[in-house]
Amino acid sequence: EIVMTQSPATLSVSPGERATLSCRASQSVSSLLAWYQQKPGQAPRLLIYGASTRATGIPARFSGSGSGTEFTLTISSLQSEDFAIYYCHQYNNWPWTFGQGTKVEIK
Amino acid sequence: QVQLVESRGGLVKPGGSLRLSCAASGFTFSDSYMSWIRQAPGKGLEWISYISGSTRYTKYADSVKGRFTISRDNAKNSLYLQMNSLRTEDTAVYYCARSHQRLIEVIEYWGQGTLVTVSS
């Protein structure tokens, strides 16, 4: 099973600032990586797939990069609605697995 | 508008059984891969099973293989998860989910989730 490790566990950021979230895979997943956003009490929402392709309706301030084992989700200028938990997800090998999440909180 | 509505979960004793259902609307259900993904309280996400639109393909995580069965009724636009031999570690919110139309491995739509608690 591929283990996904996200860092940091919590990221404190001021509104308007840039946030950079990392995700590392225990073995190569090529570019078969997605990012999801989850707010308290809500289901997750797809942000990025294929490591860098934004899903339908996702604002351009969200961008993804990386391949192999190292990936990054960048939120260029945090808005109030962006404070949430973010999960990376590999779909190169079954079982498709998720990271443990990075919580982005207001500084 | 895509909607996925899970049935109510509940409290079950260890060793017991429970069947979850998910009513789908707003898309061509029979064309879509569907999944169940769970989230233990305060924990991350675990993809436990998926099923193809035709029901030809199913897959299970090792943690539920042999105990859980995924199925669907395309005439009723419904997805099911039969859970047997439940364990305390199966306590979680269970999400019904629809795959992206071009990438079955990516979830594009999620239900709101239903809580299953396994406890004596």
PDB file of C-alpha atoms in Angstrom:
ATOM      1  CA  GLU A   1       0.000   0.000   0.000  1.00  0.00           C
ATOM      2  CA  ILE A   2       1.303   3.443  -0.904  1.00  0.00           C
ATOM      3  CA  VAL A   3       1.556   5.697   2.125  1.00  0.00           C
ATOM      4  CA  MET A   4       0.897   9.392   1.569  1.00  0.00           C
ATOM      5  CA  THR A   5       2.488  11.790   4.034  1.00  0.00           C
ATOM      6  CA  GLN A   6       1.366  15.401   4.205  1.00  0.00           C
ATOM      7  CA  SER A   7       3.180  18.294   5.805  1.00  0.00           C
ATOM      8  CA  PRO A   8       2.767  20.317   7.805  1.00  0.00           C
ATOM      9  CA  ALA A   9      -0.104  18.910   9.857  1.00  0.00           C
ATOM     10  CA  THR A  10      -1.301  22.452  10.528  1.00  0.00           C
ATOM     11  CA  LEU A  11      -0.501  25.614   8.600  1.00  0.00           C
ATOM     12  CA  SER A  12      -1.319  29.017  10.080  1.00  0.00           C
ATOM     13  CA  VAL A  13      -1.750  31.655   7.405  1.00  0.00           C
ATOM     14  CA  SER A  14      -3.147  35.167   7.280  1.00  0.00           C
ATOM     15  CA  PRO A  15      -5.859  36.009   4.731  1.00  0.00           C
ATOM     16  CA  GLY A  16      -4.279  37.200   1.493  1.00  0.00           C
ATOM     17  CA  GLU A  17      -1.068  35.275   2.086  1.00  0.00           C
ATOM     18  CA  ARG A  18       0.231  32.325   0.101  1.00  0.00           C
ATOM     19  CA  ALA A  19      -0.101  28.785   1.421  1.00  0.00           C
ATOM     20  CA  THR A  20       2.084  25.902   0.325  1.00  0.00           C
ATOM     21  CA  LEU A  21       1.084  22.348   1.259  1.00  0.00           C
ATOM     22  CA  SER A  22       3.255  19.293   0.658  1.00  0.00           C
ATOM     23  CA  CYS A  23       2.471  15.658  -0.012  1.00  0.00           C
ATOM     24  CA  ARG A  24       4.971  12.846  -0.314  1.00  0.00           C
ATOM     25  CA  ALA A  25       4.304   9.321  -1.590  1.00  0.00           C
ATOM     26  CA  SER A  26       6.157   6.266  -0.282  1.00  0.00           C
ATOM     27  CA  GLN A  27       6.766   5.232  -3.896  1.00  0.00           C
ATOM     28  CA  SER A  28       6.267   6.865  -7.255  1.00  0.00           C
ATOM     29  CA  VAL A  29       2.673   7.598  -8.253  1.00  0.00           C
ATOM     30  CA  SER A  30       3.654   9.331 -11.500  1.00  0.00           C
ATOM     31  CA  SER A  31       1.197  12.230 -11.848  1.00  0.00           C
ATOM     32  CA  LEU A  32      -1.761  10.256 -10.558  1.00  0.00           C
ATOM     33  CA  LEU A  33      -2.464  12.526  -7.633  1.00  0.00           C
ATOM     34  CA  ALA A  34      -5.496  14.550  -6.588  1.00  0.00           C
ATOM     35  CA  TRP A  35      -6.196  17.145  -3.915  1.00  0.00           C
ATOM     36  CA  TYR A  36      -9.434  17.574  -1.990  1.00  0.00           C
ATOM     37  CA  GLN A  37     -10.676  20.269   0.364  1.00  0.00           C
ATOM     38  CA  GLN A  38     -12.866  19.443   3.350  1.00  0.00           C
ATOM     39  CA  LYS A  39     -14.624  21.921   5.618  1.00  0.00           C
ATOM     40  CA  PRO A  40     -16.025  20.950   9.029  1.00  0.00           C
ATOM     41  CA  GLY A  41     -19.171  18.878   8.762  1.00  0.00           C
ATOM     42  CA  GLN A  42     -18.983  18.757   4.980  1.00  0.00           C
ATOM     43  CA  ALA A  43     -17.981  16.196   2.391  1.00  0.00           C
ATOM     44  CA  PRO A  44     -14.687  16.652   0.594  1.00  0.00           C
ATOM     45  CA  ARG A  45     -14.535  18.675  -2.632  1.00  0.00           C
ATOM     46  CA  LEU A  46     -12.262  17.848  -5.568  1.00  0.00           C
ATOM     47  CA  LEU A  47      -9.750  20.610  -6.305  1.00  0.00           C
ATOM     48  CA  ILE A  48      -6.993  19.132  -8.457  1.00  0.00           C
ATOM     49  CA  TYR A  49      -6.385  15.886 -10.352  1.00  0.00           C
ATOM     50  CA  GLY A  50      -3.528  14.682 -12.504  1.00  0.00           C
ATOM     51  CA  ALA A  51      -1.291  16.556 -10.067  1.00  0.00           C
ATOM     52  CA  SER A  52      -1.970  19.911 -11.731  1.00  0.00           C
ATOM     53  CA  THR A  53      -5.382  20.024 -13.461  1.00  0.00           C
ATOM     54  CA  ARG A  54      -7.993  22.102 -11.709  1.00  0.00           C
ATOM     55  CA  ALA A  55     -11.416  20.538 -11.403  1.00  0.00           C
ATOM     56  CA  THR A  56     -14.466  22.279 -12.802  1.00  0.00           C
ATOM     57  CA  GLY A  57     -15.272  25.521 -11.017  1.00  0.00           C
ATOM     58  CA  ILE A  58     -12.094  25.654  -8.932  1.00  0.00           C
ATOM     59  CA  PRO A  59     -10.588  29.158  -8.735  1.00  0.00           C
ATOM     60  CA  ALA A  60      -7.229  29.840 -10.357  1.00  0.00           C
ATOM     61  CA  ARG A  61      -5.653  30.672  -6.991  1.00  0.00           C
ATOM     62  CA  PHE A  62      -5.429  26.899  -6.431  1.00  0.00           C
ATOM     63  CA  SER A  63      -2.561  25.225  -8.262  1.00  0.00           C
ATOM     64  CA  GLY A  64      -0.900  21.843  -8.037  1.00  0.00           C
ATOM     65  CA  SER A  65       2.526  20.670  -9.054  1.00  0.00           C
ATOM     66  CA  GLY A  66       4.897  17.742  -8.775  1.00  0.00           C
ATOM     67  CA  SER A  67       5.325  14.198 -10.001  1.00  0.00           C
ATOM     68  CA  GLY A  68       6.782  10.942  -8.790  1.00  0.00           C
ATOM     69  CA  THR A  69       6.850  11.177  -5.016  1.00  0.00           C
ATOM     70  CA  GLU A  70       6.766  14.914  -4.249  1.00  0.00           C
ATOM     71  CA  PHE A  71       3.721  17.123  -4.734  1.00  0.00           C
ATOM     72  CA  THR A  72       2.634  20.608  -3.774  1.00  0.00           C
ATOM     73  CA  LEU A  73      -0.690  22.389  -3.516  1.00  0.00           C
ATOM     74  CA  THR A  74      -0.391  26.168  -3.565  1.00  0.00           C
ATOM     75  CA  ILE A  75      -3.110  28.624  -2.681  1.00  0.00           C
ATOM     76  CA  SER A  76      -1.825  31.926  -4.000  1.00  0.00           C
ATOM     77  CA  SER A  77      -3.866  34.323  -1.871  1.00  0.00           C
ATOM     78  CA  LEU A  78      -5.924  32.774   0.898  1.00  0.00           C
ATOM     79  CA  GLN A  79      -9.557  33.753   1.092  1.00  0.00           C
ATOM     80  CA  SER A  80     -11.728  33.247   4.165  1.00  0.00           C
ATOM     81  CA  GLU A  81     -13.490  30.318   2.515  1.00  0.00           C
ATOM     82  CA  ASP A  82     -10.182  28.481   1.992  1.00  0.00           C
ATOM     83  CA  PHE A  83      -9.598  27.695   5.647  1.00  0.00           C
ATOM     84  CA  ALA A  84     -10.165  23.941   5.710  1.00  0.00           C
ATOM     85  CA  ILE A  85      -8.412  20.581   5.719  1.00  0.00           C
ATOM     86  CA  TYR A  86      -6.692  19.508   2.501  1.00  0.00           C
ATOM     87  CA  TYR A  87      -6.060  15.896   1.547  1.00  0.00           C
ATOM     88  CA  CYS A  88      -3.845  14.484  -1.159  1.00  0.00           C
ATOM     89  CA  HIS A  89      -4.872  11.220  -2.799  1.00  0.00           C
ATOM     90  CA  GLN A  90      -2.879   8.835  -4.985  1.00  0.00           C
ATOM     91  CA  TYR A  91      -4.579   6.706  -7.592  1.00  0.00           C
ATOM     92  CA  ASN A  92      -1.614   4.990  -9.168  1.00  0.00           C
ATOM     93  CA  ASN A  93      -2.059   1.728  -7.246  1.00  0.00           C
ATOM     94  CA  TRP A  94      -4.991   0.094  -5.501  1.00  0.00           C
ATOM     95  CA  PRO A  95      -5.776   0.630  -2.711  1.00  0.00           C
ATOM     96  CA  TRP A  96      -6.048   4.288  -3.638  1.00  0.00           C
ATOM     97  CA  THR A  97      -4.900   6.101  -0.537  1.00  0.00           C
ATOM     98  CA  PHE A  98      -5.141   9.494   1.067  1.00  0.00           C
ATOM     99  CA  GLY A  99      -2.776  11.542   3.159  1.00  0.00           C
ATOM    100  CA  GLN A 100      -3.705  12.343   6.720  1.00  0.00           C
ATOM    101  CA  GLY A 101      -4.501  15.947   5.835  1.00  0.00           C
ATOM    102  CA  THR A 102      -3.153  19.450   6.355  1.00  0.00           C
ATOM    103  CA  LYS A 103      -5.312  21.853   8.283  1.00  0.00           C
ATOM    104  CA  VAL A 104      -5.058  25.435   7.043  1.00  0.00           C
ATOM    105  CA  GLU A 105      -6.084  27.773   9.830  1.00  0.00           C
ATOM    106  CA  ILE A 106      -6.331  31.497  10.273  1.00  0.00           C
ATOM    107  CA  LYS A 107      -3.210  33.073  11.745  1.00  0.00           C
TER     108      LYS A 107
ATOM    109  CA  GLN B   1     -27.694  18.831 -10.276  1.00  0.00           C
ATOM    110  CA  VAL B   2     -25.937  15.766  -8.923  1.00  0.00           C
ATOM    111  CA  GLN B   3     -27.300  14.544  -5.616  1.00  0.00           C
ATOM    112  CA  LEU B   4     -26.164  11.601  -3.524  1.00  0.00           C
ATOM    113  CA  VAL B   5     -28.173  10.895  -0.399  1.00  0.00           C
ATOM    114  CA  GLU B   6     -27.097   8.157   1.987  1.00  0.00           C
ATOM    115  CA  SER B   7     -29.486   6.303   4.231  1.00  0.00           C
ATOM    116  CA  ARG B   8     -29.260   6.835   7.951  1.00  0.00           C
ATOM    117  CA  GLY B   9     -26.479   4.878   9.623  1.00  0.00           C
ATOM    118  CA  GLY B  10     -26.741   4.003  13.249  1.00  0.00           C
ATOM    119  CA  LEU B  11     -25.429   2.117  16.234  1.00  0.00           C
ATOM    120  CA  VAL B  12     -24.556  -1.538  15.739  1.00  0.00           C
ATOM    121  CA  LYS B  13     -23.013  -4.055  18.090  1.00  0.00           C
ATOM    122  CA  PRO B  14     -19.704  -5.696  17.199  1.00  0.00           C
ATOM    123  CA  GLY B  15     -20.354  -8.702  14.987  1.00  0.00           C
ATOM    124  CA  GLY B  16     -23.582  -7.180  13.728  1.00  0.00           C
ATOM    125  CA  SER B  17     -24.677  -6.176  10.233  1.00  0.00           C
ATOM    126  CA  LEU B  18     -25.945  -3.058   8.558  1.00  0.00           C
ATOM    127  CA  ARG B  19     -26.890  -2.142   5.011  1.00  0.00           C
ATOM    128  CA  LEU B  20     -26.286   1.355   3.730  1.00  0.00           C
ATOM    129  CA  SER B  21     -27.974   2.725   0.671  1.00  0.00           C
ATOM    130  CA  CYS B  22     -27.392   5.786  -1.464  1.00  0.00           C
ATOM    131  CA  ALA B  23     -29.989   7.390  -3.705  1.00  0.00           C
ATOM    132  CA  ALA B  24     -28.499   9.081  -6.744  1.00  0.00           C
ATOM    133  CA  SER B  25     -30.015  11.698  -9.023  1.00  0.00           C
ATOM    134  CA  GLY B  26     -29.037  14.340 -11.537  1.00  0.00           C
ATOM    135  CA  PHE B  27     -26.845  12.149 -13.735  1.00  0.00           C
ATOM    136  CA  THR B  28     -26.883   8.892 -15.702  1.00  0.00           C
ATOM    137  CA  PHE B  29     -26.324   6.505 -12.829  1.00  0.00           C
ATOM    138  CA  SER B  30     -25.727   3.398 -14.917  1.00  0.00           C
ATOM    139  CA  ASP B  31     -22.811   5.107 -16.704  1.00  0.00           C
ATOM    140  CA  SER B  32     -20.974   5.954 -13.496  1.00  0.00           C
ATOM    141  CA  TYR B  33     -18.474   4.195 -11.297  1.00  0.00           C
ATOM    142  CA  MET B  34     -19.582   4.515  -7.686  1.00  0.00           C
ATOM    143  CA  SER B  35     -17.685   4.111  -4.448  1.00  0.00           C
ATOM    144  CA  TRP B  36     -17.915   4.018  -0.691  1.00  0.00           C
ATOM    145  CA  ILE B  37     -15.289   5.980   1.203  1.00  0.00           C
ATOM    146  CA  ARG B  38     -15.171   6.261   4.966  1.00  0.00           C
ATOM    147  CA  GLN B  39     -13.696   8.576   7.551  1.00  0.00           C
ATOM    148  CA  ALA B  40     -13.183   7.491  11.141  1.00  0.00           C
ATOM    149  CA  PRO B  41     -13.837  10.223  13.732  1.00  0.00           C
ATOM    150  CA  GLY B  42     -11.051  12.786  13.592  1.00  0.00           C
ATOM    151  CA  LYS B  43      -9.145  10.731  11.026  1.00  0.00           C
ATOM    152  CA  GLY B  44      -8.401  10.781   7.342  1.00  0.00           C
ATOM    153  CA  LEU B  45     -10.186   9.175   4.419  1.00  0.00           C
ATOM    154  CA  GLU B  46     -10.195   5.505   3.450  1.00  0.00           C
ATOM    155  CA  TRP B  47     -11.471   4.294   0.068  1.00  0.00           C
ATOM    156  CA  ILE B  48     -13.092   0.980   0.860  1.00  0.00           C
ATOM    157  CA  SER B  49     -14.830  -0.138  -2.320  1.00  0.00           C
ATOM    158  CA  TYR B  50     -15.928   0.737  -5.835  1.00  0.00           C
ATOM    159  CA  ILE B  51     -18.224  -0.759  -8.457  1.00  0.00           C
ATOM    160  CA  SER B  52     -18.462  -0.180 -12.189  1.00  0.00           C
ATOM    161  CA  GLY B  53     -21.625   1.023 -13.865  1.00  0.00           C
ATOM    162  CA  SER B  54     -22.344  -2.403 -15.309  1.00  0.00           C
ATOM    163  CA  THR B  55     -21.494  -4.093 -11.956  1.00  0.00           C
ATOM    164  CA  ARG B  56     -18.843  -6.106 -13.793  1.00  0.00           C
ATOM    165  CA  TYR B  57     -15.981  -4.683 -11.745  1.00  0.00           C
ATOM    166  CA  THR B  58     -15.777  -4.368  -7.986  1.00  0.00           C
ATOM    167  CA  LYS B  59     -12.834  -3.779  -5.693  1.00  0.00           C
ATOM    168  CA  TYR B  60     -12.377  -3.805  -1.935  1.00  0.00           C
ATOM    169  CA  ALA B  61      -9.797  -2.583   0.532  1.00  0.00           C
ATOM    170  CA  ASP B  62      -8.202  -5.378   2.546  1.00  0.00           C
ATOM    171  CA  SER B  63      -9.716  -3.922   5.714  1.00  0.00           C
ATOM    172  CA  VAL B  64     -13.245  -4.833   4.555  1.00  0.00           C
ATOM    173  CA  LYS B  65     -12.701  -7.657   2.057  1.00  0.00           C
ATOM    174  CA  GLY B  66     -14.867 -10.657   2.850  1.00  0.00           C
ATOM    175  CA  ARG B  67     -17.063  -8.667   5.241  1.00  0.00           C
ATOM    176  CA  PHE B  68     -18.513  -5.861   3.098  1.00  0.00           C
ATOM    177  CA  THR B  69     -20.300  -6.153  -0.240  1.00  0.00           C
ATOM    178  CA  ILE B  70     -20.930  -3.302  -2.643  1.00  0.00           C
ATOM    179  CA  SER B  71     -23.827  -3.523  -5.064  1.00  0.00           C
ATOM    180  CA  ARG B  72     -26.105  -1.316  -7.125  1.00  0.00           C
ATOM    181  CA  ASP B  73     -29.528  -1.290  -8.724  1.00  0.00           C
ATOM    182  CA  ASN B  74     -29.380   0.820 -11.861  1.00  0.00           C
ATOM    183  CA  ALA B  75     -33.146   0.671 -12.302  1.00  0.00           C
ATOM    184  CA  LYS B  76     -33.519   2.361  -8.919  1.00  0.00           C
ATOM    185  CA  ASN B  77     -30.473   4.654  -9.215  1.00  0.00           C
ATOM    186  CA  SER B  78     -29.234   3.231  -5.954  1.00  0.00           C
ATOM    187  CA  LEU B  79     -25.922   2.109  -4.485  1.00  0.00           C
ATOM    188  CA  TYR B  80     -25.623  -0.221  -1.513  1.00  0.00           C
ATOM    189  CA  LEU B  81     -23.063  -1.375   1.018  1.00  0.00           C
ATOM    190  CA  GLN B  82     -23.821  -4.537   2.975  1.00  0.00           C
ATOM    191  CA  MET B  83     -21.635  -4.575   6.070  1.00  0.00           C
ATOM    192  CA  ASN B  84     -21.297  -7.806   8.024  1.00  0.00           C
ATOM    193  CA  SER B  85     -19.143  -8.878  10.964  1.00  0.00           C
ATOM    194  CA  LEU B  86     -18.775  -5.263  11.992  1.00  0.00           C
ATOM    195  CA  ARG B  87     -15.880  -4.274  14.216  1.00  0.00           C
ATOM    196  CA  THR B  88     -15.327  -1.264  16.440  1.00  0.00           C
ATOM    197  CA  GLU B  89     -12.739  -0.028  13.946  1.00  0.00           C
ATOM    198  CA  ASP B  90     -15.472   0.223  11.297  1.00  0.00           C
ATOM    199  CA  THR B  91     -16.907   3.189  13.183  1.00  0.00           C
ATOM    200  CA  ALA B  92     -16.821   6.042  10.688  1.00  0.00           C
ATOM    201  CA  VAL B  93     -18.762   8.400   8.502  1.00  0.00           C
ATOM    202  CA  TYR B  94     -19.487   6.544   5.270  1.00  0.00           C
ATOM    203  CA  TYR B  95     -19.628   8.572   2.072  1.00  0.00           C
ATOM    204  CA  CYS B  96     -21.303   7.519  -1.140  1.00  0.00           C
ATOM    205  CA  ALA B  97     -19.314   8.948  -4.026  1.00  0.00           C
ATOM    206  CA  ARG B  98     -19.386   9.222  -7.803  1.00  0.00           C
ATOM    207  CA  SER B  99     -16.254   9.018  -9.869  1.00  0.00           C
ATOM    208  CA  HIS B 100     -15.157  11.645 -12.339  1.00  0.00           C
ATOM    209  CA  GLN B 101     -16.586  10.748 -15.749  1.00  0.00           C
ATOM    210  CA  ARG B 102     -13.119  10.417 -17.315  1.00  0.00           C
ATOM    211  CA  LEU B 103     -11.148   9.230 -14.297  1.00  0.00           C
ATOM    212  CA  ILE B 104     -12.752   6.497 -12.240  1.00  0.00           C
ATOM    213  CA  GLU B 105     -10.052   6.860  -9.599  1.00  0.00           C
ATOM    214  CA  VAL B 106     -11.000  10.432  -8.747  1.00  0.00           C
ATOM    215  CA  ILE B 107     -14.163  11.398  -6.890  1.00  0.00           C
ATOM    216  CA  GLU B 108     -16.087  14.291  -8.403  1.00  0.00           C
ATOM    217  CA  TYR B 109     -19.210  14.166  -6.234  1.00  0.00           C
ATOM    218  CA  TRP B 110     -19.756  13.119  -2.639  1.00  0.00           C
ATOM    219  CA  GLY B 111     -22.811  12.535  -0.516  1.00  0.00           C
ATOM    220  CA  GLN B 112     -23.058  14.218   2.866  1.00  0.00           C
ATOM    221  CA  GLY B 113     -22.108  11.024   4.661  1.00  0.00           C
ATOM    222  CA  THR B 114     -23.767   8.835   7.264  1.00  0.00           C
ATOM    223  CA  LEU B 115     -22.341   7.878  10.643  1.00  0.00           C
ATOM    224  CA  VAL B 116     -22.003   4.220  11.546  1.00  0.00           C
ATOM    225  CA  THR B 117     -21.030   3.501  15.132  1.00  0.00           C
ATOM    226  CA  VAL B 118     -19.977   0.002  16.138  1.00  0.00           C
ATOM    227  CA  SER B 119     -20.036  -0.352  19.879  1.00  0.00           C
ATOM    228  CA  SER B 120     -21.362  -2.644  22.555  1.00  0.00           C
TER     229      SER B 120
END
